[in-house]
């Protein structure tokens, strides 16, 4: 707290309601063509009230009960229709302001300040002055109690996203909801993902400006409910970090854990995969491009937990779309799951049928085959798909074949390029620029008679 001198007139307290009635607060929207009553805050009590505005939350302070009620007028009641005014109730049960303390002085311990004192004066938007003791406070909003106090996952997520500096709280909530030991039902998680992506989509797609207002209550309702507010944005990159942390906590599968994953139960791995697929569903629903790192994470998780049948289904039904990063991810898993190599090849072949990337994809496919020591497959693909044109660089293929230790493989690859040289240049010799002298010498040592 800091000393302050109040030089402005304080806001008057709202008049007390009668003993039989409960107090309401009526909000109006001022416009050039008049004003409309837009909202009614249902206080469900009477007495003296004062208002603060904290992080776009209307805070109504009730002196008699020494509590404060929080209203978010962006929350539309479940039964709300398109008629103004909209009636709101507090987003969570009334709570008291966190106690403030004067700092310790010398040997004297810190002392608490009296809350909701009659000497308090409230200034907009969120200042409190106690003129008697000469102290000034600024109210701020603690978001953690919302997580414990609001059961509806969708409404909770919407409320948090409309608050500034809420990103860390949202990510912590997501990590808790997605972790198997503290998980929420998948239906609730789907609602949370939809709230995240609805907010994120607003940053991706510009909204048309609101047309000039007309003199009608319906137009007033549309303006009121579509009024743009600042949103905390959770991007796919942020979710990827959360997913990665959770994935590291899931133990590698054992025969016992695999046997335990039976209908009627769900293992941590199965739950996590369902969460990832649900997030992809939500991204597609809001027309948000699915980043390749999310698809790669699904693939690695499926392979690590031996869910190979599910991987094939996801590829077959395009839950995982074709792309070069995904194909390379499949190639990298061929040691853990050998059939993934063929899945990668099939995907890259499908990509070669896309005119805009045909040449680049064909070359990349051949490089991928050679890098995995599948030299004959690369040559066969070049012959079948490219009609053996343009001529390949011989050295990378000969180098892999030589290092393999397989004399027949080296012989076959060398003879292919000799025949290619004859077709192209009418003689079997390699050009000096090709740098194949060492392989010519190696071939002569291994096959002195030229393989005849």
Coordinates of C-alpha atoms in Angstrom, one line a residue:
X1 CA 0.0 0.0 0.0
X2 CA 1.1 3.6 -0.7
X3 CA 0.0 6.8 0.8
X4 CA -2.3 8.9 -1.3
X5 CA -4.4 12.0 -1.2
X6 CA -7.9 11.7 -2.6
X7 CA -8.7 14.9 -4.5
X8 CA -11.6 13.5 -6.6
X9 CA -15.2 12.9 -5.7
X10 CA -15.7 9.2 -5.0
X11 CA -18.3 7.2 -6.8
X12 CA -21.5 7.1 -4.8
X13 CA -22.5 3.7 -3.4
X14 CA -25.5 2.2 -5.1
X15 CA -28.7 2.7 -3.2
X16 CA -29.8 0.0 -0.9
X17 CA -32.8 -2.1 -2.0
X18 CA -35.8 -2.6 0.2
X19 CA -36.0 -5.4 2.7
X20 CA -38.2 -7.5 0.4
X21 CA -36.4 -6.9 -2.9
X22 CA -33.0 -8.0 -4.2
X23 CA -30.8 -5.4 -5.8
X24 CA -30.0 -5.3 -9.5
X25 CA -27.5 -3.3 -11.5
X26 CA -28.7 -2.1 -14.9
X27 CA -26.1 -1.4 -17.6
X28 CA -26.7 0.8 -20.7
X29 CA -24.8 1.2 -23.9
X30 CA -24.5 4.7 -25.2
X31 CA -24.5 5.3 -28.9
X32 CA -24.9 8.2 -31.3
X33 CA -28.5 7.4 -32.0
X34 CA -29.5 6.9 -28.3
X35 CA -28.9 4.3 -25.7
X36 CA -30.0 0.7 -24.9
X37 CA -30.2 -1.2 -21.7
X38 CA -27.9 -4.1 -22.5
X39 CA -27.3 -6.0 -19.2
X40 CA -28.8 -6.6 -15.8
X41 CA -26.6 -7.9 -13.0
X42 CA -28.6 -10.0 -10.5
X43 CA -27.0 -9.5 -7.1
X44 CA -29.4 -11.7 -5.1
X45 CA -28.9 -9.5 -2.0
X46 CA -29.4 -6.0 -0.8
X47 CA -27.5 -3.4 1.1
X48 CA -24.8 -1.0 0.0
X49 CA -22.8 -1.8 -3.1
X50 CA -19.8 -0.3 -5.0
X51 CA -18.4 -1.2 -8.4
X52 CA -14.9 -1.8 -9.7
X53 CA -13.7 -2.9 -13.1
X54 CA -10.8 -5.4 -13.1
X55 CA -9.5 -7.0 -16.2
X56 CA -12.9 -6.6 -18.0
X57 CA -14.6 -8.2 -15.0
X58 CA -17.3 -6.1 -13.2
X59 CA -16.7 -6.5 -9.5
X60 CA -19.6 -5.5 -7.2
X61 CA -18.5 -5.1 -3.6
X62 CA -21.1 -5.8 -0.9
X63 CA -20.2 -4.1 2.4
X64 CA -22.6 -5.9 4.7
X65 CA -21.3 -9.4 3.8
X66 CA -17.7 -8.2 3.1
X67 CA -17.7 -10.1 -0.2
X68 CA -17.3 -9.2 -3.8
X69 CA -19.3 -10.6 -6.8
X70 CA -17.7 -11.1 -10.2
X71 CA -19.6 -10.6 -13.5
X72 CA -18.4 -11.2 -17.0
X73 CA -21.0 -9.7 -19.3
X74 CA -19.4 -11.5 -22.2
X75 CA -20.9 -14.7 -20.7
X76 CA -24.2 -15.3 -22.2
X77 CA -26.6 -17.3 -20.0
X78 CA -27.5 -20.7 -21.4
X79 CA -31.1 -19.8 -21.8
X80 CA -30.3 -16.3 -23.3
X81 CA -32.3 -15.2 -26.3
X82 CA -31.6 -12.4 -28.7
X83 CA -33.5 -9.8 -26.7
X84 CA -31.8 -7.1 -24.6
X85 CA -31.2 -6.7 -21.7
X86 CA -29.3 -9.9 -20.8
X87 CA -29.5 -11.0 -17.2
X88 CA -26.3 -12.2 -15.6
X89 CA -25.5 -13.9 -12.4
X90 CA -22.0 -14.0 -10.8
X91 CA -19.6 -16.3 -12.5
X92 CA -18.7 -17.9 -9.2
X93 CA -19.8 -17.7 -5.6
X94 CA -19.1 -14.4 -3.8
X95 CA -15.6 -14.2 -2.3
X96 CA -13.7 -11.7 -0.2
X97 CA -10.8 -9.6 -1.3
X98 CA -7.5 -11.1 -0.3
X99 CA -6.3 -9.5 2.9
X100 CA -3.8 -6.7 2.7
X101 CA -1.1 -6.1 5.3
X102 CA 1.0 -3.1 6.4
X103 CA 4.7 -4.1 6.3
X104 CA 6.5 -4.8 9.5
X105 CA 8.2 -1.8 11.1
X106 CA 11.1 -2.6 13.4
X107 CA 10.1 -5.2 15.9
X108 CA 6.4 -4.8 15.1
X109 CA 5.0 -7.5 13.0
X110 CA 3.0 -6.7 9.9
X111 CA -0.6 -5.7 10.6
X112 CA -3.7 -6.5 8.6
X113 CA -5.9 -3.8 7.0
X114 CA -9.6 -3.8 7.7
X115 CA -11.4 -5.0 4.6
X116 CA -14.6 -3.3 3.3
X117 CA -14.1 -0.5 5.7
X118 CA -16.7 2.4 5.7
X119 CA -13.8 4.7 5.1
X120 CA -12.9 3.0 1.8
X121 CA -13.4 5.1 -1.3
X122 CA -13.5 3.4 -4.7
X123 CA -12.1 5.1 -7.8
X124 CA -12.4 3.7 -11.4
X125 CA -11.4 1.4 -12.7
X126 CA -9.8 -0.6 -9.8
X127 CA -8.4 1.7 -7.1
X128 CA -9.3 1.7 -3.4
X129 CA -8.4 4.6 -1.1
X130 CA -8.7 4.5 2.6
X131 CA -8.5 8.2 3.5
X132 CA -8.5 7.5 7.2
X133 CA -5.2 5.6 7.2
X134 CA -3.8 7.3 4.0
X135 CA -3.5 4.1 1.9
X136 CA -4.1 3.3 -1.7
X137 CA -4.6 -0.1 -3.2
X138 CA -5.0 -1.4 -6.7
X139 CA -7.3 -4.4 -7.2
X140 CA -6.1 -7.2 -9.4
X141 CA -7.6 -10.5 -10.4
X142 CA -6.4 -13.9 -9.3
X143 CA -7.3 -16.5 -11.9
X144 CA -6.5 -19.7 -10.1
X145 CA -9.8 -19.6 -8.0
X146 CA -11.8 -19.7 -11.2
X147 CA -10.3 -23.1 -12.0
X148 CA -11.5 -24.5 -8.7
X149 CA -14.8 -22.6 -8.7
X150 CA -16.2 -23.1 -12.2
X151 CA -17.1 -26.7 -13.1
X152 CA -18.2 -26.0 -16.7
X153 CA -15.0 -26.6 -18.8
X154 CA -16.2 -24.6 -21.8
X155 CA -17.3 -21.6 -19.8
X156 CA -14.1 -21.7 -17.6
X157 CA -11.9 -21.7 -20.7
X158 CA -13.8 -18.9 -22.3
X159 CA -13.5 -16.8 -19.2
X160 CA -9.8 -17.4 -18.8
X161 CA -9.1 -16.6 -22.5
X162 CA -10.8 -13.2 -22.0
X163 CA -8.4 -12.2 -19.2
X164 CA -5.0 -10.7 -19.7
X165 CA -1.9 -12.6 -18.5
X166 CA -3.9 -15.8 -18.4
X167 CA -1.8 -17.9 -20.7
X168 CA 0.2 -19.7 -17.9
X169 CA -3.0 -20.5 -16.1
X170 CA -4.7 -21.9 -19.2
X171 CA -1.7 -24.0 -20.1
X172 CA -1.5 -25.4 -16.5
X173 CA -5.2 -26.2 -16.7
X174 CA -4.7 -28.0 -19.9
X175 CA -1.8 -30.0 -18.6
X176 CA -3.8 -31.1 -15.6
X177 CA -6.9 -31.9 -17.8
X178 CA -4.8 -34.0 -20.3
X179 CA -2.6 -35.8 -17.8
X180 CA -4.0 -39.3 -17.2
X181 CA -3.9 -39.2 -13.4
X182 CA -5.8 -35.9 -13.2
X183 CA -7.7 -36.2 -16.5
X184 CA -11.0 -34.7 -17.4
X185 CA -13.6 -36.5 -19.6
X186 CA -12.8 -36.4 -23.3
X187 CA -16.0 -34.6 -24.0
X188 CA -14.9 -31.7 -21.7
X189 CA -11.5 -31.7 -23.3
X190 CA -13.1 -31.4 -26.7
X191 CA -15.1 -28.3 -25.5
X192 CA -11.9 -26.8 -24.1
X193 CA -10.1 -27.3 -27.4
X194 CA -13.0 -25.7 -29.3
X195 CA -12.8 -22.7 -27.1
X196 CA -9.0 -22.4 -27.6
X197 CA -9.3 -22.7 -31.4
X198 CA -12.3 -20.4 -31.7
X199 CA -10.2 -17.7 -30.1
X200 CA -7.1 -18.6 -32.2
X201 CA -9.1 -18.6 -35.4
X202 CA -10.0 -14.9 -34.8
X203 CA -6.3 -14.0 -35.0
X204 CA -6.0 -15.9 -38.3
X205 CA -9.1 -14.6 -40.1
X206 CA -10.0 -10.9 -40.1
X207 CA -13.6 -10.1 -39.3
X208 CA -15.6 -7.8 -41.5
X209 CA -16.3 -4.4 -39.8
X210 CA -19.7 -4.0 -38.1
X211 CA -22.1 -2.2 -40.3
X212 CA -23.7 1.1 -39.2
X213 CA -26.2 0.6 -36.4
X214 CA -29.9 0.7 -37.1
X215 CA -32.6 1.7 -34.6
X216 CA -33.6 -1.8 -33.5
X217 CA -33.1 -3.9 -30.4
X218 CA -32.0 -6.8 -32.6
X219 CA -29.1 -4.8 -34.0
X220 CA -28.2 -3.6 -30.5
X221 CA -28.1 -7.2 -29.4
X222 CA -25.8 -8.2 -32.3
X223 CA -23.4 -5.3 -31.5
X224 CA -23.4 -6.1 -27.9
X225 CA -22.6 -9.8 -28.3
X226 CA -20.1 -9.4 -31.1
X227 CA -18.1 -6.6 -29.5
X228 CA -14.4 -7.6 -30.0
X229 CA -12.4 -8.2 -26.8
X230 CA -8.8 -8.9 -26.3
X231 CA -8.2 -12.6 -26.2
X232 CA -5.4 -14.7 -24.8
X233 CA -4.2 -16.8 -27.8
X234 CA -3.1 -20.4 -27.3
X235 CA -1.3 -21.5 -30.5
X236 CA -0.7 -25.1 -31.7
X237 CA 3.0 -24.6 -30.8
X238 CA 1.9 -24.0 -27.2
X239 CA -0.2 -27.2 -27.1
X240 CA 2.7 -29.1 -28.7
X241 CA 4.8 -28.2 -25.7
X242 CA 2.1 -29.4 -23.3
X243 CA 1.7 -32.6 -25.3
X244 CA 5.4 -33.3 -25.3
X245 CA 5.6 -32.9 -21.5
X246 CA 2.7 -35.3 -21.0
X247 CA 4.1 -37.8 -23.6
X248 CA 7.3 -38.0 -21.6
X249 CA 5.4 -39.0 -18.5
X250 CA 3.8 -42.0 -20.2
X251 CA 5.8 -45.1 -19.6
X252 CA 7.0 -47.2 -22.5
X253 CA 4.7 -50.2 -23.1
X254 CA 5.3 -53.6 -21.6
X255 CA 3.6 -56.9 -22.3
X256 CA 1.7 -56.5 -19.0
X257 CA 0.5 -53.0 -19.8
X258 CA -0.5 -54.0 -23.3
X259 CA -2.6 -56.8 -22.0
X260 CA -4.2 -54.5 -19.5
X261 CA -5.5 -52.2 -22.2
X262 CA -8.8 -54.0 -22.8
X263 CA -12.3 -52.8 -23.7
X264 CA -13.9 -51.2 -20.7
X265 CA -10.5 -49.6 -19.6
X266 CA -8.2 -47.1 -21.2
X267 CA -4.5 -47.0 -20.8
X268 CA -2.6 -43.7 -20.5
X269 CA -1.3 -44.1 -24.0
X270 CA -4.8 -44.7 -25.5
X271 CA -6.2 -41.7 -23.7
X272 CA -3.3 -39.5 -24.9
X273 CA -3.8 -40.6 -28.5
X274 CA -7.5 -39.9 -28.2
X275 CA -6.6 -36.4 -26.9
X276 CA -4.3 -35.7 -29.9
X277 CA -6.9 -36.8 -32.4
X278 CA -9.5 -34.7 -30.7
X279 CA -7.2 -31.7 -31.0
X280 CA -6.8 -32.4 -34.7
X281 CA -10.6 -32.6 -35.0
X282 CA -11.0 -29.2 -33.4
X283 CA -8.3 -27.6 -35.6
X284 CA -10.1 -28.9 -38.7
X285 CA -13.4 -27.7 -37.4
X286 CA -12.1 -24.1 -37.2
X287 CA -10.2 -24.3 -40.5
X288 CA -6.8 -24.0 -38.9
X289 CA -3.9 -25.7 -40.7
X290 CA -2.5 -28.7 -38.9
X291 CA 1.2 -28.2 -38.3
X292 CA 3.4 -31.1 -39.3
X293 CA 4.9 -31.4 -35.8
X294 CA 1.6 -32.4 -34.4
X295 CA 1.2 -35.1 -37.0
X296 CA 4.7 -36.3 -36.3
X297 CA 4.0 -36.4 -32.6
X298 CA 0.9 -38.7 -33.2
X299 CA 3.0 -41.0 -35.4
X300 CA 5.8 -41.3 -32.9
X301 CA 3.4 -41.9 -30.1
X302 CA 1.5 -44.6 -32.0
X303 CA 4.7 -46.4 -32.9
X304 CA 6.3 -46.1 -29.4
X305 CA 3.2 -47.7 -27.9
X306 CA 2.9 -50.4 -30.6
X307 CA -0.4 -49.1 -32.0
X308 CA 0.5 -50.0 -35.5
X309 CA -3.0 -50.9 -36.7
X310 CA -4.2 -47.5 -35.6
X311 CA -1.3 -45.9 -37.4
X312 CA -2.3 -47.6 -40.7
X313 CA -6.0 -46.6 -40.1
X314 CA -5.0 -42.9 -39.6
X315 CA -3.0 -42.9 -42.8
X316 CA -5.7 -44.8 -44.8
X317 CA -8.5 -42.5 -43.7
X318 CA -6.4 -39.3 -43.9
X319 CA -6.6 -38.5 -40.2
X320 CA -2.8 -37.9 -40.9
X321 CA -2.6 -36.1 -44.2
X322 CA 0.2 -36.7 -46.7
X323 CA 3.2 -34.4 -46.5
X324 CA 6.9 -34.6 -46.9
X325 CA 7.6 -34.0 -43.1
X326 CA 5.3 -36.8 -42.2
X327 CA 6.9 -39.1 -44.8
X328 CA 10.4 -38.3 -43.4
X329 CA 9.0 -39.0 -39.9
X330 CA 7.9 -42.4 -41.0
X331 CA 11.2 -43.1 -42.6
X332 CA 13.0 -42.3 -39.3
X333 CA 11.0 -45.0 -37.6
X334 CA 11.9 -47.9 -39.8
X335 CA 14.2 -49.4 -37.1
X336 CA 11.4 -49.4 -34.6
X337 CA 8.7 -50.4 -37.0
X338 CA 10.0 -51.7 -40.4
X339 CA 6.7 -51.4 -42.3
X340 CA 6.8 -47.6 -41.7
X341 CA 9.4 -47.5 -44.4
X342 CA 6.9 -48.8 -47.0
X343 CA 4.3 -46.4 -45.6
X344 CA 6.7 -43.5 -46.2
X345 CA 7.4 -44.7 -49.7
X346 CA 3.8 -45.0 -50.5
X347 CA 3.2 -41.5 -49.2
X348 CA 6.0 -39.9 -51.2
X349 CA 4.8 -41.7 -54.3
X350 CA 1.4 -40.1 -53.8
X351 CA 3.1 -36.7 -53.3
X352 CA 4.9 -37.1 -56.7
X353 CA 1.5 -37.1 -58.4
X354 CA 1.1 -33.5 -57.2
X355 CA 2.3 -31.4 -60.2
X356 CA 3.5 -28.5 -58.1
X357 CA 6.0 -30.6 -56.3
X358 CA 6.6 -33.6 -58.6
X359 CA 10.3 -33.0 -59.5
X360 CA 11.4 -32.1 -55.9
X361 CA 9.5 -35.0 -54.3
X362 CA 11.0 -37.6 -56.8
X363 CA 14.5 -36.4 -56.0
X364 CA 13.8 -36.4 -52.3
X365 CA 12.3 -39.8 -52.4
X366 CA 15.4 -41.2 -54.2
X367 CA 17.7 -39.5 -51.6
X368 CA 15.7 -41.0 -48.8
X369 CA 16.0 -44.4 -50.3
X370 CA 19.7 -44.1 -50.7
X371 CA 20.1 -42.7 -47.2
X372 CA 18.5 -45.9 -45.9
X373 CA 20.8 -48.1 -48.0
X374 CA 17.9 -49.1 -50.3
X375 CA 20.0 -48.4 -53.4
X376 CA 18.3 -50.9 -55.8
X377 CA 14.9 -49.6 -54.8
X378 CA 16.0 -46.0 -55.6
X379 CA 17.3 -47.1 -59.0
X380 CA 14.2 -49.1 -59.7
X381 CA 12.0 -46.2 -58.8
X382 CA 14.1 -43.9 -61.1
X383 CA 13.7 -46.2 -64.0
X384 CA 10.0 -46.8 -63.5
X385 CA 8.8 -43.4 -62.6
X386 CA 11.2 -41.1 -64.4
X387 CA 12.1 -43.3 -67.5
X388 CA 15.7 -43.2 -66.3
X389 CA 15.9 -39.4 -67.0
X390 CA 17.6 -37.2 -66.1
X391 CA 20.8 -39.2 -65.5
X392 CA 21.6 -39.8 -61.9
X393 CA 24.8 -38.8 -60.1
X394 CA 26.6 -42.1 -59.8
X395 CA 28.9 -41.5 -56.8
X396 CA 26.2 -41.5 -54.0
X397 CA 24.9 -44.8 -55.1
X398 CA 28.3 -46.4 -55.6
X399 CA 29.4 -45.1 -52.3
X400 CA 26.5 -46.7 -50.4
X401 CA 26.8 -50.0 -52.3
X402 CA 30.6 -50.1 -51.6
X403 CA 30.1 -49.5 -47.9
X404 CA 27.4 -52.2 -47.7
X405 CA 30.0 -55.0 -48.0
X406 CA 27.6 -56.8 -50.4
X407 CA 29.7 -57.6 -53.5
X408 CA 26.6 -58.5 -55.6
X409 CA 25.0 -55.2 -54.7
X410 CA 28.1 -53.3 -55.6
X411 CA 28.4 -55.2 -58.9
X412 CA 24.7 -54.6 -59.8
X413 CA 24.9 -50.8 -59.1
X414 CA 28.2 -50.4 -60.9
X415 CA 27.0 -52.3 -64.0
X416 CA 23.8 -50.1 -64.0
X417 CA 25.9 -47.0 -64.3
X418 CA 28.2 -48.5 -66.9
X419 CA 25.2 -49.3 -69.0
X420 CA 23.8 -45.8 -68.4
X421 CA 27.1 -44.3 -69.6
X422 CA 26.9 -46.4 -72.8
X423 CA 23.4 -45.3 -73.5
X424 CA 24.2 -41.6 -72.8
X425 CA 27.8 -41.3 -74.1
X426 CA 28.3 -44.5 -76.1
X427 CA 31.1 -45.7 -73.8
X428 CA 31.2 -47.2 -70.3
X429 CA 33.8 -44.8 -68.8
X430 CA 32.8 -42.3 -66.1
X431 CA 33.6 -38.6 -66.5
X432 CA 36.4 -37.2 -64.3
X433 CA 33.9 -34.7 -62.8
X434 CA 31.8 -37.6 -61.4
X435 CA 34.6 -38.6 -59.0
X436 CA 34.2 -42.3 -59.4
X437 CA 37.8 -43.3 -59.9
X438 CA 38.0 -45.1 -56.6
X439 CA 34.9 -47.2 -57.4
X440 CA 36.3 -48.1 -60.8
X441 CA 39.5 -49.3 -59.1
X442 CA 37.4 -51.2 -56.4
X443 CA 35.4 -52.9 -59.1
X444 CA 38.5 -54.1 -60.9
X445 CA 39.9 -55.5 -57.7
X446 CA 36.8 -57.3 -56.8
X447 CA 36.0 -58.4 -60.4
X448 CA 39.2 -58.7 -62.4
X449 CA 37.5 -60.2 -65.3
X450 CA 34.9 -57.4 -65.4
X451 CA 32.2 -59.6 -64.2
X452 CA 32.1 -61.7 -67.3

